[in-house]
XYZ file of C-alpha atoms in Angstrom:
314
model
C 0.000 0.000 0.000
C 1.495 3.590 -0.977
C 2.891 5.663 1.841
C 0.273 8.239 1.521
C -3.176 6.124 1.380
C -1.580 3.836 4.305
C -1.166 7.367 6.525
C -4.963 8.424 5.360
C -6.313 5.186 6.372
C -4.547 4.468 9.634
C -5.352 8.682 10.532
C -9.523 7.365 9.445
C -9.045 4.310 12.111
C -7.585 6.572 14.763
C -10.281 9.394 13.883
C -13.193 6.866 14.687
C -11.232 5.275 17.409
C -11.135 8.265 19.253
C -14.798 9.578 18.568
C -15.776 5.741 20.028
C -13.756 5.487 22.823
C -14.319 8.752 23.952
C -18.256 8.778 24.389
C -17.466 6.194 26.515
C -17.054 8.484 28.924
C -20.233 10.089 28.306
C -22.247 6.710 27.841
C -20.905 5.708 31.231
C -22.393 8.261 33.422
C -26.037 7.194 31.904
C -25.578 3.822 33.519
C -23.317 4.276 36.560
C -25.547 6.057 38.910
C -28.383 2.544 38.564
C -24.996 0.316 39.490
C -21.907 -0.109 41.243
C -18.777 -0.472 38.889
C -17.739 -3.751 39.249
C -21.765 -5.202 38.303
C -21.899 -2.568 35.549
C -18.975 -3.608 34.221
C -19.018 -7.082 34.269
C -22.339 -6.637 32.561
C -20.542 -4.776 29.855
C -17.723 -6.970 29.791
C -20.280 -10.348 29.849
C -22.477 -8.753 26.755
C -19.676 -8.139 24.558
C -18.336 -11.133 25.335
C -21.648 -12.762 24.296
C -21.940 -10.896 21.169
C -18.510 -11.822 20.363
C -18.925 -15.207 20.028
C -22.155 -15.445 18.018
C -20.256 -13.800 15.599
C -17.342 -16.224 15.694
C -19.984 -18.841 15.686
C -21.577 -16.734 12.447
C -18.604 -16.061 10.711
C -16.725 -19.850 11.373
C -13.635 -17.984 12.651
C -10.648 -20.329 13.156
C -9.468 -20.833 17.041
C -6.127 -20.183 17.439
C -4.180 -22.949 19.599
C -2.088 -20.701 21.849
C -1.937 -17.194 23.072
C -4.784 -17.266 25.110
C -3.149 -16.703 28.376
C -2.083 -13.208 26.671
C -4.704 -12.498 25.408
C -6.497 -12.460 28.794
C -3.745 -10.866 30.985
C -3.824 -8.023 28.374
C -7.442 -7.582 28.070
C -7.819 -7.925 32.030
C -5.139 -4.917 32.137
C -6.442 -3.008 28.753
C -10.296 -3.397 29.953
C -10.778 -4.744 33.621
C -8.217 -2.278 35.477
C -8.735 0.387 33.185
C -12.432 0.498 33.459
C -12.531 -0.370 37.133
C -9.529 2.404 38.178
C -11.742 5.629 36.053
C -15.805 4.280 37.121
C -14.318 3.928 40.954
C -12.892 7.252 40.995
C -16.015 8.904 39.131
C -18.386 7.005 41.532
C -17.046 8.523 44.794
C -16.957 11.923 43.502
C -13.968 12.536 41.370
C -14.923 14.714 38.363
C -14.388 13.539 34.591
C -11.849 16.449 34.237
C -9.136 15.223 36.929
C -9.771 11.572 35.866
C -9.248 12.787 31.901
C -5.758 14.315 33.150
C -4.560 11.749 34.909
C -5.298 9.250 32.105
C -3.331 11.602 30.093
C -0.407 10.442 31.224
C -0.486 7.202 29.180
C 1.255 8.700 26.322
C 3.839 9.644 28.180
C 4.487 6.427 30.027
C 4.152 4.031 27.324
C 6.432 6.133 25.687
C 9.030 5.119 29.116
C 7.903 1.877 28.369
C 8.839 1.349 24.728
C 12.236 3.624 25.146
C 13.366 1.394 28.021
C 12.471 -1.591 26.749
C 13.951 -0.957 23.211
C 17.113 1.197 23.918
C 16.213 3.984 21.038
C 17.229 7.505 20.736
C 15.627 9.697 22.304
C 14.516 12.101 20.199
C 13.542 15.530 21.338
C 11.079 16.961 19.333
C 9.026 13.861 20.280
C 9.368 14.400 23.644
C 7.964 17.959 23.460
C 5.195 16.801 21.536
C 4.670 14.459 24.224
C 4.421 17.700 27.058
C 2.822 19.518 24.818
C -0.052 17.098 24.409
C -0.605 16.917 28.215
C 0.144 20.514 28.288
C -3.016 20.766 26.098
C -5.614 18.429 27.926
C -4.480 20.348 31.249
C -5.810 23.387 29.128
C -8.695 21.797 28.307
C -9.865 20.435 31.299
C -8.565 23.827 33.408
C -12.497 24.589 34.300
C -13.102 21.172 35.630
C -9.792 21.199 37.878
C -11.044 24.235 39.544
C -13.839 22.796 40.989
C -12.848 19.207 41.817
C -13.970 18.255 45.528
C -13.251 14.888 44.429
C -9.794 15.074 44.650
C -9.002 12.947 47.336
C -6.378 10.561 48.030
C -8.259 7.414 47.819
C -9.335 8.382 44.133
C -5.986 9.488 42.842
C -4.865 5.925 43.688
C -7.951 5.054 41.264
C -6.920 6.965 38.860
C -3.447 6.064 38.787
C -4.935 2.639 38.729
C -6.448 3.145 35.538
C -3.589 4.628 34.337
C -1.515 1.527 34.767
C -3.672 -0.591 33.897
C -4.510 0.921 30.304
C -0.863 1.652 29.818
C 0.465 -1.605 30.890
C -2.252 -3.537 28.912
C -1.133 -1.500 25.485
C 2.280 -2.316 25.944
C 2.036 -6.146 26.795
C -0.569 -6.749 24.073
C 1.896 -5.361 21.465
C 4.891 -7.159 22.679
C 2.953 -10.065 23.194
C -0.031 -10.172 20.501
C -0.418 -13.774 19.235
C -1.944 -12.393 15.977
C -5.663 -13.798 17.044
C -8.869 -12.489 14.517
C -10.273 -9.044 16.155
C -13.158 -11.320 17.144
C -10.795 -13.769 19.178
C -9.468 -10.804 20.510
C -12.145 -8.812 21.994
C -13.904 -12.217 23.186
C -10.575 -13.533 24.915
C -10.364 -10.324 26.964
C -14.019 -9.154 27.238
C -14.494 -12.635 29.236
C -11.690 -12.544 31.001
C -12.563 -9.052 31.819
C -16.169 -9.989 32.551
C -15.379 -12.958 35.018
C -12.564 -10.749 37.065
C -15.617 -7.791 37.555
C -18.091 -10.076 38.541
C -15.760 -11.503 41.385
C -14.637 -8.055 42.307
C -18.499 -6.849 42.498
C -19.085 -10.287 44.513
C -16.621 -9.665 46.779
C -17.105 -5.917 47.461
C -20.106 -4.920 46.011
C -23.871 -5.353 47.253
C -25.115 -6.414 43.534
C -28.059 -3.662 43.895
C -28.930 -2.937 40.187
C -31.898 -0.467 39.110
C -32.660 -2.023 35.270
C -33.956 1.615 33.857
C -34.339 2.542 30.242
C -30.970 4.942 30.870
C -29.260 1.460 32.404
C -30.041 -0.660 29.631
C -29.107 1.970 26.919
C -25.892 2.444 28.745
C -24.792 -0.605 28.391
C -25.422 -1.416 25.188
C -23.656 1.196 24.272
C -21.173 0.696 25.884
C -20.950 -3.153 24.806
C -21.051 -2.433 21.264
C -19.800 0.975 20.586
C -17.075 1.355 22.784
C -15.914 -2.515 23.730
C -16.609 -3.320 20.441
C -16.511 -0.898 18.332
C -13.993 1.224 19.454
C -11.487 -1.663 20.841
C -11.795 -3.141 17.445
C -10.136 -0.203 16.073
C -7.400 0.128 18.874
C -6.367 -3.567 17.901
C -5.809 -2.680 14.344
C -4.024 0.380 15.472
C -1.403 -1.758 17.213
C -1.219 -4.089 14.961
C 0.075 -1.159 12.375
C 1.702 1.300 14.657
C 4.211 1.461 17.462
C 3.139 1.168 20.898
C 4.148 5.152 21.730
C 2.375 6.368 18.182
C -0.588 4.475 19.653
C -1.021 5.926 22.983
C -1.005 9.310 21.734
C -4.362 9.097 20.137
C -5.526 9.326 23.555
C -4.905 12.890 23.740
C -7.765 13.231 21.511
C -10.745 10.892 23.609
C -11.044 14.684 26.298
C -11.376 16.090 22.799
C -14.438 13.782 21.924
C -15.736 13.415 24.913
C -15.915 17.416 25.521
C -18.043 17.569 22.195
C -20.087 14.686 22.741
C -20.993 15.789 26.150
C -21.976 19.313 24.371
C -25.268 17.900 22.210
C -26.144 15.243 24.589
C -25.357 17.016 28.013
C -25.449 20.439 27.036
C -22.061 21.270 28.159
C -21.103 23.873 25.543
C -16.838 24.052 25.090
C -15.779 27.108 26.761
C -12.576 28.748 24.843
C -10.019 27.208 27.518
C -11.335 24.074 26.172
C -10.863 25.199 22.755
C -7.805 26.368 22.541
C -6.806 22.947 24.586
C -8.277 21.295 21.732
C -6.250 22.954 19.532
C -3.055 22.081 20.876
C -3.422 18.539 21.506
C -3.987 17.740 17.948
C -0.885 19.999 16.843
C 1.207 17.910 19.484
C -0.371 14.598 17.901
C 0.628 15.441 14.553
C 4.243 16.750 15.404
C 4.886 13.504 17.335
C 3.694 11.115 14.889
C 5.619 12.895 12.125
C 8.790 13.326 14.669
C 8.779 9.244 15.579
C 7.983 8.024 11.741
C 11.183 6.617 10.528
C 12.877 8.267 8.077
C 11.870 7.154 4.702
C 14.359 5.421 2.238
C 15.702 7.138 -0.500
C 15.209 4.937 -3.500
C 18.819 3.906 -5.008
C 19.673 5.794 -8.509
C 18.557 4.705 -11.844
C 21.069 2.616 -13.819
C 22.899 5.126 -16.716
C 22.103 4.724 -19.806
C 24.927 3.467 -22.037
C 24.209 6.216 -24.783
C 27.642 5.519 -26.146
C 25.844 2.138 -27.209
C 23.796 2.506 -30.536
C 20.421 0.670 -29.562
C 20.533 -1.877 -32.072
C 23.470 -3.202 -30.908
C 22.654 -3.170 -26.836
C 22.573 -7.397 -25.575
């Protein structure tokens, strides 16, 4: 595939990936207040599993015979401790806008991850991009900061959870991916994801669950359009781009999640949020450009022997 179209596509995927993953964050406080997180989530986690697999039923999708083991660890780092660090801290009071920034921090430790791991230069232009990107949600969420009574101890730790978990889970699935079908993939972690939540909720949850029309909706979105939908997208990301490239398309999910929340919330982007906007997606663009490889020149075109009358060239 040409250079160009292969950029255009992969900038599509990461467009819709971002869009999807983050109303997440919008689709989740419709259902949250009707159950605690772990129940809601191994709800979510057990109906996209189920969907899942009618498909792979559906679609005769060949097992694989290994990799399951990291398939689940991933998905139970990617999903479970994600999802279960960010709905914790949002449940006892921490607001979207200090959970967005500390989440924000995944670029920037995946990309400790990768250059410790792989010993690479360290290049610095990246590494501004990097600051500049969490420079630019901190911009963005500035209104929300202001006001956060939820900033407590206990849900720091949750976020920082979340943080590791999501970061970690990235990481491990791309040094680790056993090339499974997307399908494989999402079912694999969903129900490992699913089975971990439902033990957690067991063990420190009451179970109390209030089945309303904004419950139910919630969770089917969530199912579908984020752990399907949007995961979908994040595996074919890794599969095509470094781990670091990767995690910097979360500086966009504030982004979506700010204008989501505006139609269906009515929270209307003030110009902080704006101009946050703004400068995430510069510092996107300058770090994918500044980690991209540098392209090979193609070698030089034979001479041609013009001291060689045609007719006679073997």
């Amino acid at each position: 595939m040409p250079g160009g179209t292969k950029n255009l596509r992969v900038s599509l995927i990461a467009l819709t990936f971002v869009i999807l993953y983050g109303s997440g964050f919008v689709g989740g406080r419709y259902g949250l207040p009707y159950a605690e997180p772990f129940f809601y989530l191994a709800i979510r986690f057990g109906a996209t599993a189920v969907i899942l697999f009618v498909l792979i039923l559906c679609f005769r999708v060949a097992w694989p015979r290994s990799g399951y083991l990291h398939l689940m660890l991933s998905g139970i780092l990617l999903q479970g401790v994600f999802s279960v660090g960010v709905f914790y801290a949002l449940h006892h009071g921490m607001t979207p806008a200090v959970s967005a920034l500390i989440i924000a921090l995944q670029p920037l430790l995946v990309w400790l991850m990768v250059s410790a791991v792989t010993a690479r230069k360290v290049r610095p232009l990246s590494v501004l991009a990097l600051l500049g990107g969490l420079v630019g949600v901190a911009i963005t969420v500035y209104r929300g900061l202001e006001s956060s009574s939820g900033l407590t101890p206990t849900n720091v730790a949750f976020g920082v959870l979340g943080l590791v978990g999501v970061s970690t889970g990235q990481f491990y699935f791309q040094r680790k991916n056993p090339g499974a079908h997307l399908l494989i993939n999402g079912f694999v972690q969903s129900g490992a994801s699913a089975v971990v939540m439902l033990a957690g909720g067991l063990a420190f949850e009451k179970g109390v669950i209030r089945w309303t029309p904004q419950f139910v909706l919630s969770e089917l979105w969530m199912s579908v359009g984020v752990s399907i939908g949007a995961l979908s997208l994040l595996f074919v990301l890794m599969r095509s781009e470094s781990a670091d490239r990767v995690a910097s398309y979360f500086y966009g999910v504030p982004i979506a999640a700010g204008l989501i929340a505006w139609p269906v919330l009515g929270q209307r982007p003030t110009a902080s949020e704006i101009i946050g906007f703004a400068v995430i997606m510069v510092s996107i663009t300058v770090f994918n450009r500044s980690s991209r490889p540098p392209r090979a020149e193609p070698a030089p075109a034979a001479p041609a022997e013009d001291s060689v009358p045609a007719g006679e060239r073997a």
